XYZ file of C-alpha atoms in Angstrom:
456
model
C -9.562 -152.547 12.785
C -8.768 -149.676 10.393
C -7.792 -146.601 12.399
C -5.957 -143.333 12.502
C -3.780 -142.335 15.506
C -5.394 -138.924 15.785
C -8.975 -140.319 15.863
C -10.677 -139.913 19.263
C -13.129 -142.756 18.691
C -10.216 -145.036 17.791
C -8.521 -144.134 21.070
C -11.727 -144.976 22.969
C -12.096 -148.316 21.196
C -8.420 -149.329 21.628
C -8.632 -150.787 25.205
C -11.765 -152.759 24.344
C -10.197 -154.094 21.146
C -7.021 -155.059 22.966
C -8.941 -156.763 25.789
C -10.947 -158.765 23.234
C -7.725 -159.751 21.502
C -6.251 -160.947 24.808
C -9.397 -162.977 25.612
C -9.362 -164.633 22.181
C -5.584 -165.151 22.035
C -5.876 -168.904 22.764
C -8.453 -169.421 20.024
C -6.420 -170.414 16.968
C -9.423 -169.853 14.642
C -9.786 -166.172 15.470
C -7.252 -163.389 14.864
C -7.572 -159.672 15.541
C -5.489 -157.238 13.556
C -5.249 -153.482 13.032
C -4.198 -151.191 10.175
C -2.947 -147.643 10.603
C -4.495 -145.850 7.650
C -2.054 -142.940 7.945
C 0.705 -145.427 7.081
C -1.083 -148.020 4.945
C -3.088 -145.577 2.794
C -3.221 -147.826 -0.248
C -4.481 -150.809 1.784
C -7.210 -148.701 3.357
C -8.277 -147.310 -0.017
C -8.413 -150.883 -1.369
C -10.765 -151.808 1.495
C -12.860 -148.663 0.913
C -12.306 -147.271 4.424
C -14.178 -143.961 4.663
C -14.262 -143.306 8.423
C -12.469 -144.288 11.554
C -12.517 -146.661 13.221
C -13.837 -149.171 10.677
C -14.212 -152.750 11.850
C -14.383 -155.470 9.239
C -14.769 -159.259 9.680
C -13.018 -161.377 7.045
C -14.376 -164.870 6.718
C -13.973 -167.434 3.916
C -12.573 -164.741 1.657
C -15.481 -162.383 2.182
C -15.525 -159.066 4.038
C -18.471 -157.976 6.179
C -18.814 -154.878 8.337
C -18.716 -155.580 12.078
C -22.085 -154.463 13.431
C -22.142 -155.615 17.058
C -21.550 -153.221 19.963
C -17.975 -151.978 20.264
C -16.966 -153.204 23.671
C -14.709 -156.103 24.595
C -17.480 -158.509 25.596
C -19.558 -157.874 22.474
C -16.545 -158.242 20.182
C -15.656 -161.590 21.791
C -19.226 -162.932 21.601
C -19.699 -161.764 18.031
C -16.435 -163.345 16.782
C -17.077 -166.614 18.606
C -20.514 -166.657 17.037
C -18.851 -166.467 13.621
C -17.310 -169.877 14.231
C -20.677 -171.524 14.642
C -22.433 -172.932 11.510
C -24.862 -170.467 9.975
C -27.425 -173.230 9.653
C -28.179 -175.616 12.503
C -29.539 -179.138 11.809
C -32.891 -180.104 13.341
C -33.660 -183.813 13.660
C -37.134 -183.944 15.240
C -40.316 -182.010 15.945
C -39.077 -181.607 19.504
C -35.929 -179.873 18.278
C -38.021 -177.573 16.102
C -40.098 -176.606 19.162
C -36.921 -175.958 21.240
C -35.477 -173.877 18.366
C -38.651 -171.758 18.218
C -38.587 -171.205 22.012
C -34.904 -170.335 22.112
C -34.866 -167.717 19.337
C -36.987 -164.535 19.057
C -36.743 -164.896 15.268
C -36.058 -168.367 13.803
C -35.990 -169.369 10.147
C -36.229 -173.048 9.228
C -35.676 -174.446 5.758
C -37.268 -177.813 4.865
C -35.414 -179.795 2.172
C -35.338 -183.303 0.665
C -31.522 -183.322 0.637
C -28.511 -181.094 1.236
C -27.049 -181.226 -2.288
C -29.960 -179.392 -3.854
C -28.940 -175.986 -5.263
C -31.748 -174.477 -3.235
C -30.197 -175.709 -0.008
C -26.981 -173.920 -0.988
C -29.063 -170.796 -1.649
C -30.583 -171.148 1.840
C -27.110 -171.272 3.409
C -26.217 -168.090 1.516
C -29.410 -166.524 2.855
C -28.429 -167.510 6.419
C -24.981 -165.986 5.981
C -26.349 -162.669 4.794
C -29.248 -162.472 7.317
C -27.667 -164.030 10.423
C -27.654 -160.746 12.367
C -31.477 -160.643 12.083
C -32.457 -164.249 12.738
C -31.236 -167.723 13.631
C -31.325 -170.312 10.862
C -31.822 -174.050 10.885
C -32.679 -176.779 8.398
C -34.645 -180.027 8.325
C -33.244 -182.333 5.682
C -34.914 -185.454 4.366
C -37.266 -185.942 7.322
C -40.820 -187.315 7.087
C -42.027 -184.878 9.761
C -41.435 -181.979 7.348
C -44.986 -182.467 6.164
C -46.170 -181.395 9.599
C -44.821 -177.892 8.871
C -44.881 -177.308 5.119
C -47.132 -178.452 2.243
C -44.155 -179.210 0.007
C -40.370 -179.095 0.046
C -38.277 -177.130 -0.318
C -39.805 -174.282 1.625
C -38.903 -171.816 4.353
C -40.843 -170.931 7.466
C -40.159 -167.960 9.747
C -41.091 -168.291 13.427
C -41.499 -165.252 15.668
C -43.104 -164.142 18.955
C -45.483 -161.481 17.551
C -48.308 -161.158 15.032
C -48.659 -164.503 13.231
C -46.275 -166.846 15.079
C -45.276 -168.675 11.879
C -45.103 -167.374 8.312
C -44.344 -169.581 5.302
C -42.538 -168.225 2.281
C -44.860 -168.141 -0.725
C -42.739 -166.486 -3.378
C -40.011 -167.678 -5.749
C -37.187 -169.641 -4.172
C -34.618 -166.994 -5.144
C -32.147 -165.129 -2.962
C -33.632 -161.672 -3.276
C -37.189 -162.930 -2.722
C -36.040 -164.849 0.367
C -34.141 -161.821 1.718
C -37.274 -159.677 1.331
C -39.289 -162.421 3.025
C -36.984 -162.476 6.040
C -36.428 -158.735 6.372
C -40.134 -158.027 5.917
C -41.152 -160.472 8.691
C -38.564 -159.851 11.416
C -40.572 -156.786 12.447
C -44.245 -156.503 13.496
C -46.945 -155.437 11.038
C -46.829 -151.874 12.475
C -44.157 -151.969 15.151
C -42.657 -149.100 17.076
C -39.245 -147.915 15.828
C -36.957 -146.501 18.495
C -33.320 -146.679 19.613
C -33.723 -150.344 20.550
C -35.437 -151.521 17.337
C -34.162 -149.329 14.522
C -31.363 -151.739 13.570
C -33.976 -154.301 12.510
C -35.651 -151.772 10.255
C -32.347 -150.846 8.634
C -32.254 -154.300 6.985
C -35.651 -153.860 5.272
C -35.140 -154.107 1.522
C -38.587 -152.702 0.572
C -39.941 -149.191 1.191
C -40.300 -148.248 4.841
C -43.333 -146.250 5.958
C -43.012 -144.097 9.057
C -46.298 -143.413 10.833
C -45.785 -140.489 13.227
C -48.092 -140.498 16.282
C -48.531 -138.538 19.484
C -48.115 -141.213 22.175
C -50.208 -139.147 24.632
C -53.284 -139.545 22.358
C -55.537 -142.527 21.675
C -54.141 -143.987 18.424
C -56.081 -147.261 18.472
C -58.218 -146.521 15.385
C -55.319 -145.127 13.392
C -53.118 -148.156 14.128
C -56.028 -150.467 13.219
C -56.620 -149.106 9.725
C -52.936 -148.634 9.007
C -52.384 -152.221 10.104
C -54.934 -153.336 7.531
C -53.137 -151.365 4.841
C -49.818 -152.831 5.930
C -51.275 -156.345 5.707
C -52.688 -155.704 2.221
C -49.270 -154.522 1.057
C -47.150 -157.119 2.854
C -43.999 -157.841 0.922
C -44.216 -154.488 -0.893
C -43.813 -152.099 2.053
C -43.041 -152.298 5.790
C -44.816 -149.993 8.264
C -43.544 -148.729 11.617
C -44.712 -146.017 13.981
C -42.665 -143.260 15.599
C -43.443 -141.396 18.818
C -43.450 -137.779 17.632
C -43.049 -136.596 21.255
C -39.709 -138.367 21.494
C -38.366 -138.099 17.950
C -39.741 -134.959 16.196
C -36.345 -134.659 14.439
C -37.115 -137.847 12.504
C -40.218 -136.207 11.058
C -38.322 -133.014 10.056
C -35.547 -135.174 8.592
C -38.163 -136.791 6.361
C -39.376 -133.366 5.268
C -42.474 -133.149 7.495
C -43.222 -130.233 9.851
C -42.758 -132.321 12.980
C -45.905 -130.649 14.418
C -48.758 -132.654 12.825
C -49.980 -136.098 13.920
C -50.827 -138.523 12.554
C -48.392 -138.075 9.700
C -46.944 -140.491 7.202
C -43.748 -140.644 5.255
C -42.337 -143.409 3.029
C -38.594 -143.894 2.672
C -37.779 -145.817 -0.484
C -34.047 -145.140 -0.420
C -33.396 -148.913 -0.690
C -34.614 -148.585 -4.281
C -33.049 -145.141 -4.815
C -36.426 -143.393 -5.061
C -36.005 -141.090 -2.035
C -38.882 -140.042 0.287
C -42.590 -139.469 -0.112
C -44.764 -137.471 2.278
C -48.501 -137.681 2.795
C -49.819 -134.094 2.575
C -50.114 -132.905 6.182
C -53.142 -130.715 5.318
C -55.105 -133.640 3.914
C -57.578 -135.706 5.904
C -55.823 -138.720 7.408
C -58.485 -141.389 6.727
C -58.306 -145.079 5.891
C -59.438 -144.389 2.319
C -57.048 -141.480 1.664
C -54.017 -143.217 3.149
C -54.770 -146.488 1.315
C -55.010 -144.657 -2.009
C -51.851 -142.593 -1.343
C -49.810 -145.728 -0.448
C -51.012 -147.359 -3.671
C -50.047 -144.314 -5.661
C -46.549 -144.267 -4.139
C -46.015 -147.936 -4.937
C -47.183 -147.348 -8.501
C -44.843 -144.353 -9.035
C -47.697 -141.817 -9.185
C -46.329 -139.549 -6.427
C -43.433 -137.173 -6.841
C -40.658 -137.758 -4.240
C -39.854 -135.101 -1.636
C -36.483 -133.456 -2.195
C -34.907 -131.402 0.575
C -33.329 -128.382 -1.115
C -32.122 -124.875 -0.440
C -33.346 -122.184 -2.835
C -31.780 -122.328 -6.330
C -29.104 -119.590 -6.490
C -30.144 -116.626 -8.653
C -26.580 -116.314 -9.954
C -24.364 -119.352 -10.407
C -21.657 -118.340 -12.868
C -18.611 -118.456 -10.557
C -15.690 -120.814 -11.018
C -17.214 -123.074 -8.372
C -20.850 -123.793 -9.132
C -23.312 -124.279 -6.274
C -25.663 -127.249 -6.537
C -28.763 -127.690 -4.352
C -31.187 -130.557 -4.000
C -33.302 -129.451 -6.949
C -30.290 -128.881 -9.284
C -27.908 -131.701 -8.430
C -29.228 -133.848 -11.288
C -28.944 -130.998 -13.799
C -25.502 -129.735 -12.776
C -23.901 -133.104 -12.050
C -25.677 -136.221 -13.322
C -27.036 -134.742 -16.560
C -23.950 -132.681 -17.361
C -21.947 -133.855 -20.405
C -18.771 -132.779 -18.575
C -16.533 -134.386 -16.002
C -17.777 -132.937 -12.692
C -15.843 -132.710 -9.412
C -18.202 -132.366 -6.443
C -17.461 -131.422 -2.881
C -20.097 -132.600 -0.409
C -19.743 -130.381 2.650
C -21.502 -129.138 5.755
C -21.366 -125.506 6.877
C -20.488 -126.487 10.484
C -17.620 -128.767 9.471
C -14.203 -127.361 10.422
C -12.327 -129.387 7.783
C -14.697 -128.034 5.106
C -13.980 -124.465 6.186
C -10.256 -125.119 5.941
C -10.694 -126.609 2.485
C -12.800 -123.743 1.114
C -9.984 -121.410 -0.084
C -8.148 -124.315 -1.678
C -11.258 -125.497 -3.474
C -12.036 -121.974 -4.663
C -8.513 -121.712 -6.002
C -9.059 -124.974 -7.834
C -12.150 -123.477 -9.458
C -10.168 -120.440 -10.633
C -7.375 -122.700 -11.894
C -9.735 -124.923 -13.897
C -12.237 -122.316 -15.100
C -10.971 -122.312 -18.691
C -11.215 -126.093 -19.068
C -14.600 -126.321 -20.741
C -14.990 -130.081 -20.212
C -14.653 -129.843 -16.433
C -17.012 -128.366 -13.871
C -16.114 -127.727 -10.230
C -19.219 -128.004 -8.019
C -20.011 -127.956 -4.294
C -23.185 -128.842 -2.391
C -24.181 -128.403 1.229
C -25.117 -132.074 1.825
C -26.444 -131.256 5.293
C -29.144 -128.948 3.855
C -29.837 -130.683 0.550
C -30.739 -134.195 -0.513
C -28.286 -136.064 -2.713
C -28.912 -139.409 -4.412
C -29.101 -142.117 -1.741
C -26.833 -144.317 -3.833
C -23.916 -142.041 -2.825
C -22.201 -143.039 0.412
C -21.418 -139.751 2.057
C -20.014 -140.910 5.413
C -17.935 -137.912 6.283
C -17.337 -134.250 5.414
C -15.894 -133.166 3.195
C -16.364 -135.952 0.671
C -15.085 -135.267 -2.821
C -16.080 -137.252 -5.906
C -15.441 -137.050 -9.637
C -18.499 -137.835 -11.737
C -16.961 -138.833 -15.039
C -18.544 -137.894 -18.360
C -20.571 -140.804 -19.707
C -20.344 -142.773 -16.439
C -22.118 -140.728 -13.785
C -23.341 -143.827 -11.948
C -19.774 -144.760 -10.800
C -18.192 -141.683 -9.244
C -14.528 -141.871 -8.272
C -13.886 -140.782 -4.687
C -10.900 -138.531 -4.041
C -8.725 -139.920 -1.194
C -5.539 -137.945 -1.711
C -3.943 -134.952 0.051
C -5.857 -131.679 0.414
C -2.967 -129.317 0.896
C -2.888 -127.811 -2.532
C -5.346 -127.129 -5.359
C -2.950 -128.948 -7.675
C -3.651 -132.210 -5.843
C -7.203 -132.011 -7.085
C -6.281 -130.727 -10.539
C -3.934 -133.627 -11.134
C -6.572 -136.097 -9.856
C -9.119 -134.698 -12.364
C -6.474 -134.801 -15.147
C -5.706 -138.456 -14.417
C -9.289 -139.692 -14.025
C -11.367 -137.503 -16.327
C -13.144 -139.208 -19.249
C -12.569 -136.165 -21.465
C -8.826 -135.593 -21.787
C -7.413 -132.080 -21.502
C -4.131 -130.290 -20.937
C -3.487 -128.943 -17.471
C -2.830 -125.197 -17.287
C 0.564 -124.163 -16.008
C 0.666 -123.516 -12.238
C 2.264 -120.125 -11.571
C 0.951 -119.604 -8.043
C 2.636 -120.437 -4.768
C 1.642 -123.568 -2.866
C -1.455 -123.373 -0.752
C -1.189 -123.544 3.012
C -1.080 -127.001 4.557
C -4.658 -127.115 5.713
C -5.846 -130.489 4.556
C -6.890 -133.138 7.036
C -8.414 -136.588 6.678
C -12.165 -136.969 6.232
C -14.072 -136.971 9.467
C -17.219 -135.292 10.642
C -16.835 -133.192 13.761
C -20.519 -132.917 14.642
C -21.512 -135.565 17.156
C -25.227 -135.428 16.282
C -24.590 -136.034 12.605
C -25.225 -139.354 10.942
C -21.917 -138.764 9.197
C -19.909 -138.738 12.431
C -17.131 -141.173 13.113
C -18.651 -144.456 14.120
């Protein structure tokens, strides 16, 4: 557990974490540890800790985020589950039937032997997808022919839609991941607080169909289901109850007042969101054509953006959704960007220091100081903005790999020296003749409970 002593969520988790540690104390194969990031800053930076508390499971030299519920019982169960093999062995048709009955989602690989490279690939698949399904293998058994036409192959068993689905694509890790993630959810299932975790794993575009649950949606679900089936493997559909979650529609850029409505989130492929025009007729033909156009890159993505500032010649430039690419990604300069939210107290405290930095650096022509309200404007989904403020340096010639600033925020010189050390275009720092700024910097956290950037 990576934590900070001042963090409220860390304090809430502490008794659960300690109880889990006590329960597991006799298990010599499991150890629970904690790292105070206010003391071990370098270690936390090395592990890319961006919010508190962060729970990470280290197994066989690999780190994976802990994604179970954060209470003592769930921690114990999840860690004990880690000790079990990712792939169970099935020795008979009866065991296959029992496996299918016991697991809501079960994935079975059929192989001639266990030293085939494709079996190793299957075990890697099981390791990466174990939170979404249980995995098992049938190795060198004659009864495999009762389930697959040829080996090796993979079959996913479930309790909805088609009860069994065989993989028909290439036997490659990405194709298999897409096969699993695309079939662990129904053809057009409801997404809500209980099911959204399953949809998070989907590696293809996710289409949100917004419906009014008080109306008869049978016909709409029927033709959307046909479209979903025709595009299986390319896109996953789900439906959202607009009465319960209108904020999801507005988050996607829709009005939140029109049903049926459709929005496609392709952030997994860094192509942002696409919205079916709410004023258009929502028919089987129009929706089918629009989905095809989205998949064939014929539709412009929706970008949430504030108006472009009429004047933007100050020492700190203001970026919005429509200008982020121009001011940051396409700029030939090294660009320092503050991602902030207007309601964030830490951002307000940082503002005078950041403005002073802009004044201090204004004569360095190879450096731009930029800020963007990331709560009101879209930024590239490849950027992990998990707390406010987040500050990144986009280096000239290498904008795809921004360097996150994790240092002190007490003085504008902290930032100036960071830019000087990391910038691709070398420059000489101006002399600092001003007094030190007030000690107003605090670690990155969001203080808005409703925000997706809140402490987790």
